[in-house]
PDB file of C-alpha atoms in Angstrom:
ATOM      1  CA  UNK S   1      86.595  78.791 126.247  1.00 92.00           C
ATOM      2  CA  UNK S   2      87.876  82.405 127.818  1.00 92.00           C
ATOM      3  CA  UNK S   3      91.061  81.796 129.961  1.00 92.00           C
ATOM      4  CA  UNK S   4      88.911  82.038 133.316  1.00 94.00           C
ATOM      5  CA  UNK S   5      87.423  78.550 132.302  1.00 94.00           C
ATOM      6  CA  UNK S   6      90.569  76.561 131.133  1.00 93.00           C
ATOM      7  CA  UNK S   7      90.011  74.267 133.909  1.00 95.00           C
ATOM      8  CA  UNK S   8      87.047  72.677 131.638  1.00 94.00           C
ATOM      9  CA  UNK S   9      89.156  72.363 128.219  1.00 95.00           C
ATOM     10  CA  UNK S  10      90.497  68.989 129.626  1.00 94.00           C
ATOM     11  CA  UNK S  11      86.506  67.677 129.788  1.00 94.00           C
ATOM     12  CA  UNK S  12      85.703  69.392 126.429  1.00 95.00           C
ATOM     13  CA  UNK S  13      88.369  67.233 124.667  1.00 94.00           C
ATOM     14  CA  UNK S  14      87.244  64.050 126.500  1.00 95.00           C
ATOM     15  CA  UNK S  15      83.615  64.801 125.150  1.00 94.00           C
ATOM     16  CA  UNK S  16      85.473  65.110 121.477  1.00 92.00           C
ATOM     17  CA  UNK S  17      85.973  68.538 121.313  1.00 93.00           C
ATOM     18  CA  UNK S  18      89.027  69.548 119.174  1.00 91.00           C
ATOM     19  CA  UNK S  19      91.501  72.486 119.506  1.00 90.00           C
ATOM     20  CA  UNK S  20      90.727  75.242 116.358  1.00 87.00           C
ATOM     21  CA  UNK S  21      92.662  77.742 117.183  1.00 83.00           C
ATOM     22  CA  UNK S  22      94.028  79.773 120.107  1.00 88.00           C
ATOM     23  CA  UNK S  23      94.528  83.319 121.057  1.00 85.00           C
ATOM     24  CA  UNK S  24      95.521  85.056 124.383  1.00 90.00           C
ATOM     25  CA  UNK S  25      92.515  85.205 126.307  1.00 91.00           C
ATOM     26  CA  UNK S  26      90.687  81.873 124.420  1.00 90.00           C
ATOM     27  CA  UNK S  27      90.831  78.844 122.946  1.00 92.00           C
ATOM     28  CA  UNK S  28      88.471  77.654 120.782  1.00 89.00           C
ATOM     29  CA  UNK S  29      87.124  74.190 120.376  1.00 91.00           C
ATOM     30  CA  UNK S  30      84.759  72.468 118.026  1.00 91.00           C
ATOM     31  CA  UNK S  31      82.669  69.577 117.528  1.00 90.00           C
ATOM     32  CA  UNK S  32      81.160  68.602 114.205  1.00 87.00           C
ATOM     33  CA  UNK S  33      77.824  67.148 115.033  1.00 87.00           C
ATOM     34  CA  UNK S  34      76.172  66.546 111.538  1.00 81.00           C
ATOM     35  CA  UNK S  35      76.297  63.447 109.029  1.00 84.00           C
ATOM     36  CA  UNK S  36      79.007  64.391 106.871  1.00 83.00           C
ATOM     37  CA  UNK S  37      82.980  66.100 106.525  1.00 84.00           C
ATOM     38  CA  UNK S  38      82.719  69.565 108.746  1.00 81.00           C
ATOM     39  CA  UNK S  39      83.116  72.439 106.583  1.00 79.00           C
ATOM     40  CA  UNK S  40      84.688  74.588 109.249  1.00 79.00           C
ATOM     41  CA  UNK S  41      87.445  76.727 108.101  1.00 75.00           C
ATOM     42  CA  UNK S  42      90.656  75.619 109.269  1.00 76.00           C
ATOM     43  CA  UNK S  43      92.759  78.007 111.909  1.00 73.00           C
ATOM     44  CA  UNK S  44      94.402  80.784 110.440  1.00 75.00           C
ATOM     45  CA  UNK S  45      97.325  79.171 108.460  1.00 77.00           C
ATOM     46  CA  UNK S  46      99.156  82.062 106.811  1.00 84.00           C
ATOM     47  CA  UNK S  47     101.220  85.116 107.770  1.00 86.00           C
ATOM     48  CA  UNK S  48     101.666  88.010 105.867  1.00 91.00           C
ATOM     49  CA  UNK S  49     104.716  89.357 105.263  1.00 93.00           C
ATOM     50  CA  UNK S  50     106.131  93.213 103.698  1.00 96.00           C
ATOM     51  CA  UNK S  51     109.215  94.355 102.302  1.00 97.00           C
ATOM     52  CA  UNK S  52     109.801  97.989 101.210  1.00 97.00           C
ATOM     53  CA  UNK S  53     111.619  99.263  98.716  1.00 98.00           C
ATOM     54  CA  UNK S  54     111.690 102.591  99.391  1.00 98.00           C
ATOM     55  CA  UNK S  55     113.326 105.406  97.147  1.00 98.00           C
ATOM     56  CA  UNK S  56     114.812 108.585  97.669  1.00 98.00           C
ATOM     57  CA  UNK S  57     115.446 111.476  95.736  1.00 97.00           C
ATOM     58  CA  UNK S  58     118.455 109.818  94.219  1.00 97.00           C
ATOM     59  CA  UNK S  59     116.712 107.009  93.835  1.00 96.00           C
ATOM     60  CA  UNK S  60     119.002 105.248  96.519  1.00 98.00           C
ATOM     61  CA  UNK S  61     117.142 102.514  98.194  1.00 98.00           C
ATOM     62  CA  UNK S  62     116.730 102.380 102.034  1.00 98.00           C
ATOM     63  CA  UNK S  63     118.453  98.907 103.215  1.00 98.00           C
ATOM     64  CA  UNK S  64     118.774  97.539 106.667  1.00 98.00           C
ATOM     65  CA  UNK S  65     121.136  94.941 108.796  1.00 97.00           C
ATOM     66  CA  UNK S  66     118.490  93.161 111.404  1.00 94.00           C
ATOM     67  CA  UNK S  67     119.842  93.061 115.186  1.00 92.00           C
ATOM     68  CA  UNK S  68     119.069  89.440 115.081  1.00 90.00           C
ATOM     69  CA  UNK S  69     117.488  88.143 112.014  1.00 88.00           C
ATOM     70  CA  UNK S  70     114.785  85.157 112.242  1.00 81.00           C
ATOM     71  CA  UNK S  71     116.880  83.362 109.947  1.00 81.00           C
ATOM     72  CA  UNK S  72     120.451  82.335 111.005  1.00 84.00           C
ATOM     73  CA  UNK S  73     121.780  82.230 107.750  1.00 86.00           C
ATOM     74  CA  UNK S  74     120.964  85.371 107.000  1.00 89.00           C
ATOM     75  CA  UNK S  75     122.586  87.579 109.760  1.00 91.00           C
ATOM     76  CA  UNK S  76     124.068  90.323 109.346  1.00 93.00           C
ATOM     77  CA  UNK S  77     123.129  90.584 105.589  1.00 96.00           C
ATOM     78  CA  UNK S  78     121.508  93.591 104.393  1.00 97.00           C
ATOM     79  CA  UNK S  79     117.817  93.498 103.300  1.00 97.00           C
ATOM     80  CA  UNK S  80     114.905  95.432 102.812  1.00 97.00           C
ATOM     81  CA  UNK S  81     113.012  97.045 105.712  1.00 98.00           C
ATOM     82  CA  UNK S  82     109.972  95.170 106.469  1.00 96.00           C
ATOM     83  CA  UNK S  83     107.883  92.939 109.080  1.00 94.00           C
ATOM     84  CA  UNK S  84     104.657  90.826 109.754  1.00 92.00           C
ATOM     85  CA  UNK S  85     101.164  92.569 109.289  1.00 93.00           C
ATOM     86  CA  UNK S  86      99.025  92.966 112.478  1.00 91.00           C
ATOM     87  CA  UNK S  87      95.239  91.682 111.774  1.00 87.00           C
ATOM     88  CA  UNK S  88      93.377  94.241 109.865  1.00 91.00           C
ATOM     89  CA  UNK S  89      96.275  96.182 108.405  1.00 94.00           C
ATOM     90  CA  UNK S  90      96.921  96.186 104.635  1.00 93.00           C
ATOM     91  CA  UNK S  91     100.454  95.538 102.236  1.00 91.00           C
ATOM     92  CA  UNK S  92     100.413  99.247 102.298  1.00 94.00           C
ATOM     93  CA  UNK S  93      99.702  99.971 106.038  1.00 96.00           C
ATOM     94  CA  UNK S  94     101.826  97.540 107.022  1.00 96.00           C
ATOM     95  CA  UNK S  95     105.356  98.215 104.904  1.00 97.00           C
ATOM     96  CA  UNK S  96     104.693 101.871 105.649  1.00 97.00           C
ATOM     97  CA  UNK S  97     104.254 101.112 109.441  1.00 97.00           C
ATOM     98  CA  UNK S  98     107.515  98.999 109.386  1.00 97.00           C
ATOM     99  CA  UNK S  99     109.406 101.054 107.449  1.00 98.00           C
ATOM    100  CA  UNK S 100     108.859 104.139 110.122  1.00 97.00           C
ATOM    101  CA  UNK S 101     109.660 101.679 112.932  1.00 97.00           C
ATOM    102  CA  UNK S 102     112.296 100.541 112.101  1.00 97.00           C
ATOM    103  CA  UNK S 103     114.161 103.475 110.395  1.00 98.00           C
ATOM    104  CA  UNK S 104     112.126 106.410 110.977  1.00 98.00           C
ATOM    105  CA  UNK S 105     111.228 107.328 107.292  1.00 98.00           C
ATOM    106  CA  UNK S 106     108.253 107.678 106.146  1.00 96.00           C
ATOM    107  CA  UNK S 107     106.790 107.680 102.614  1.00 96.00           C
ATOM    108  CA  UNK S 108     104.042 107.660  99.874  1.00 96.00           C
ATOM    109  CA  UNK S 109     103.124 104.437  97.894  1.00 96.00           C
ATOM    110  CA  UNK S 110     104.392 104.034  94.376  1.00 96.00           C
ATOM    111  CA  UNK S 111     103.587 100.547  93.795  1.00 95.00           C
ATOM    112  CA  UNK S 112     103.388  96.830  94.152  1.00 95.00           C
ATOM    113  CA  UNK S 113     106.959  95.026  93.058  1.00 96.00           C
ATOM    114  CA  UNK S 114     106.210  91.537  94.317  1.00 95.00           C
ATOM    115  CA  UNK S 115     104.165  88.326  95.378  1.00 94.00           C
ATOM    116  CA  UNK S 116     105.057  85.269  96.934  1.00 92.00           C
ATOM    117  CA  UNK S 117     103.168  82.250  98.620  1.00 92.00           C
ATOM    118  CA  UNK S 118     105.451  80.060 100.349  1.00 90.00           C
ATOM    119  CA  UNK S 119     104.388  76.887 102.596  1.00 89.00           C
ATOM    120  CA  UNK S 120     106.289  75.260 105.258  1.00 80.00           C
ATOM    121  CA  UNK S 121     106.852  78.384 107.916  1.00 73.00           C
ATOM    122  CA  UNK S 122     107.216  78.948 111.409  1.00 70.00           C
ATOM    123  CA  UNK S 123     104.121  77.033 113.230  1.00 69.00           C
ATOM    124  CA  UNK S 124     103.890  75.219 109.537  1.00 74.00           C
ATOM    125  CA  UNK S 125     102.418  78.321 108.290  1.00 79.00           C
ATOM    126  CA  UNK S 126     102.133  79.550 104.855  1.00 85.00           C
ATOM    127  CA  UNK S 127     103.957  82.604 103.945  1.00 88.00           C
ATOM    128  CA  UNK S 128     102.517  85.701 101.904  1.00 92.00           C
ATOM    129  CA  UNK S 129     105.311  88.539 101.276  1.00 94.00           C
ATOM    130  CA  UNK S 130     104.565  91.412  99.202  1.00 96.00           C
ATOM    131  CA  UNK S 131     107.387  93.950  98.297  1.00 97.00           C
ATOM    132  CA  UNK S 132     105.882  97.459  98.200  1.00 96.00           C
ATOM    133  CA  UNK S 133     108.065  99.843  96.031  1.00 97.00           C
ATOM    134  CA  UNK S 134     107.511 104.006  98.362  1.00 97.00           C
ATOM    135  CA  UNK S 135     108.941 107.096  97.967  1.00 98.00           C
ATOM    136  CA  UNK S 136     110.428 108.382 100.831  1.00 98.00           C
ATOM    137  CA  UNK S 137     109.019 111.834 101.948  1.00 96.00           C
ATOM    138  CA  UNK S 138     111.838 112.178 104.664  1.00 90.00           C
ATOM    139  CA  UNK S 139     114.874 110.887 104.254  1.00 94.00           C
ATOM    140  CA  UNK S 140     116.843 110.967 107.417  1.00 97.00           C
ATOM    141  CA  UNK S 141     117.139 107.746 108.978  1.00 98.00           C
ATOM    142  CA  UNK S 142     116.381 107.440 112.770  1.00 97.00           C
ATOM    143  CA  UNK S 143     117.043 103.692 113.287  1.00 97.00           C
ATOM    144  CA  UNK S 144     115.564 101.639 115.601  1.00 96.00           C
ATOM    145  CA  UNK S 145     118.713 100.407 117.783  1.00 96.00           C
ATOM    146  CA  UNK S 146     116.483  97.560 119.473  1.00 94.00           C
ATOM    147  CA  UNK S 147     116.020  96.090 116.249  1.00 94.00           C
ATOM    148  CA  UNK S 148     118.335  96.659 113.750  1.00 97.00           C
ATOM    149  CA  UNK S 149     122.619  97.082 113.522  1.00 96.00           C
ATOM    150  CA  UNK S 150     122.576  98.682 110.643  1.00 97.00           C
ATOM    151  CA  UNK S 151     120.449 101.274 108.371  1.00 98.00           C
ATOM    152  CA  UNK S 152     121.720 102.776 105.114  1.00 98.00           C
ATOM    153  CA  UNK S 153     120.672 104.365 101.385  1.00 98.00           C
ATOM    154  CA  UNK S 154     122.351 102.869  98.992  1.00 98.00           C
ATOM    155  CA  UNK S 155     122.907 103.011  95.464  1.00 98.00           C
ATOM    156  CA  UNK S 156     121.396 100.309  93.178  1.00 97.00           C
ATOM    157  CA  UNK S 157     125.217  99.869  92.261  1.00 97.00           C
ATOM    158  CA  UNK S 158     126.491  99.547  95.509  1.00 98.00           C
ATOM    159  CA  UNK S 159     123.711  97.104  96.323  1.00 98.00           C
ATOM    160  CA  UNK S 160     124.526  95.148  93.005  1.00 97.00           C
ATOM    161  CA  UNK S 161     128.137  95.044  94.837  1.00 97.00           C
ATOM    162  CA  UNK S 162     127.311  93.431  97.540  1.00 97.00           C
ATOM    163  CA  UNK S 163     125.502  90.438  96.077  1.00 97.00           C
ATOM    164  CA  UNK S 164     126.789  87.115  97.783  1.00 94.00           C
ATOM    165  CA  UNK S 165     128.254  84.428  95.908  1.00 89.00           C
ATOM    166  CA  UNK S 166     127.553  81.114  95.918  1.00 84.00           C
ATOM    167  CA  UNK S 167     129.055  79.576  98.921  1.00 84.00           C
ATOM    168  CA  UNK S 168     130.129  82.655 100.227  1.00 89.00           C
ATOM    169  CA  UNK S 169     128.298  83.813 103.925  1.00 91.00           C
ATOM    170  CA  UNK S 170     125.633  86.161 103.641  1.00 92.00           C
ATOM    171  CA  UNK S 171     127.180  88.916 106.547  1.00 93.00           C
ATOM    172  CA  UNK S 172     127.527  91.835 105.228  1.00 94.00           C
ATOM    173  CA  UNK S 173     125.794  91.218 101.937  1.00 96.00           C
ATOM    174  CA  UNK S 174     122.989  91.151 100.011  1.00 97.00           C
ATOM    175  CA  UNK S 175     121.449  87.783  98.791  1.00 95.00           C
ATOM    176  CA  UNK S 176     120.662  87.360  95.282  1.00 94.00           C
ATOM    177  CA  UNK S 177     116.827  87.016  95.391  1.00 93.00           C
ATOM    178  CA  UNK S 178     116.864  90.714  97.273  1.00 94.00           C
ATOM    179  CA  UNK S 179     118.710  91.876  94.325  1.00 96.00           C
ATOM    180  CA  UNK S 180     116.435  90.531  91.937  1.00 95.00           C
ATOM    181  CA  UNK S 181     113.516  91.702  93.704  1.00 95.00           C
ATOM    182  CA  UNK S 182     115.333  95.307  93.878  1.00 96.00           C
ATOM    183  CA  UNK S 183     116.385  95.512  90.260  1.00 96.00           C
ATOM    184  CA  UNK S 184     112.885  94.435  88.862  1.00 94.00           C
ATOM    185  CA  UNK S 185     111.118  97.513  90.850  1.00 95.00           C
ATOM    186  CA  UNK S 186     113.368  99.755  88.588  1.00 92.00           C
ATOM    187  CA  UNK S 187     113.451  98.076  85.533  1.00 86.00           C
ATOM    188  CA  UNK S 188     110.081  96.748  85.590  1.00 67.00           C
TER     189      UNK S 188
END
């Protein structure tokens, strides 16, 4: 039903029309009329997430502070440059988009690092985040003062430095699972 028409959604769902899924200018309703469960596909139920590890030429990674992270717990920590992929992008597109965006770099694929699948998100979403390991062809940071307080290379040893502890806030530091995910992309 395009947004001109909302006034009828109201007599759609007293006809036993349900709500599939939603977008800007539509919502979309359907009504199983066969014998039998509907074999519709559900809405879209997953976001897909990127983190980049990107590398420069002394194989310092690229790490940022977010302005204001989705996460409460985790502001002010450092983490890896990344974001939500638009429809139709790839892992690749997307980390590579992000990573400019946010910092200004750009660079050249070198790998995949990671893959999670996580349920339970925001909107109960599922949660696909890949880490894509790049090479940074320029190295200068231009940071993106909208959306992040803080952008930095840093040595893996420095980064190993700043691993929390348990207990102790995440500001200013790096949580554990980033570390992991860090370390494995250079030691495999």
């Amino acid at each position: 039903v395009p947004l001109s028409s909302a006034v009828f959604v109201g007599e759609a769902a007293a006809q036993g029309f349900v709500f599939h899924h939603a977008k800007t200018d539509y919502v979309l309703l359907t009504k199983w009329l066969p014998e039998g469960p509907n074999p519709l596909p559900k809405y879209g139920f997953t976001q897909i997430g990127v983190g980049g590890i990107v590398v420069n030429s002394k194989d310092e990674v690229l790490m940022v502070q977010e302005r204001i992270s989705p996460i409460a717990a985790f502001q002010g920590s450092w983490k890896l440059p990344g974001g939500l992929a638009e429809p139709g992008e790839d892992f690749v597109e997307t980390v590579i988009r992000e990573v400019r965006e946010e910092t200004g770099i750009t660079g050249s694929l070198l790998g995949i690092v990671s893959l999670r699948h996580s349920h339970g998100f925001r909107f109960a979403q599922g949660d696909i985040y890949v880490v894509v390991k790049l090479r940074a062809d320029l190295e200068e940071i231009t940071m993106d003062e909208n959306e992040l307080m803080g952008a930095c290379w840093m040595s893996q040893d420095k980064i190993k430095s700043l691993v929390v502890e348990a207990g102790e806030s995440l500001g200013g530091k790096v949580s554990a699972n980033n570390w992991k995910v860090i370390e494995s992309a250079f030691v495999g």
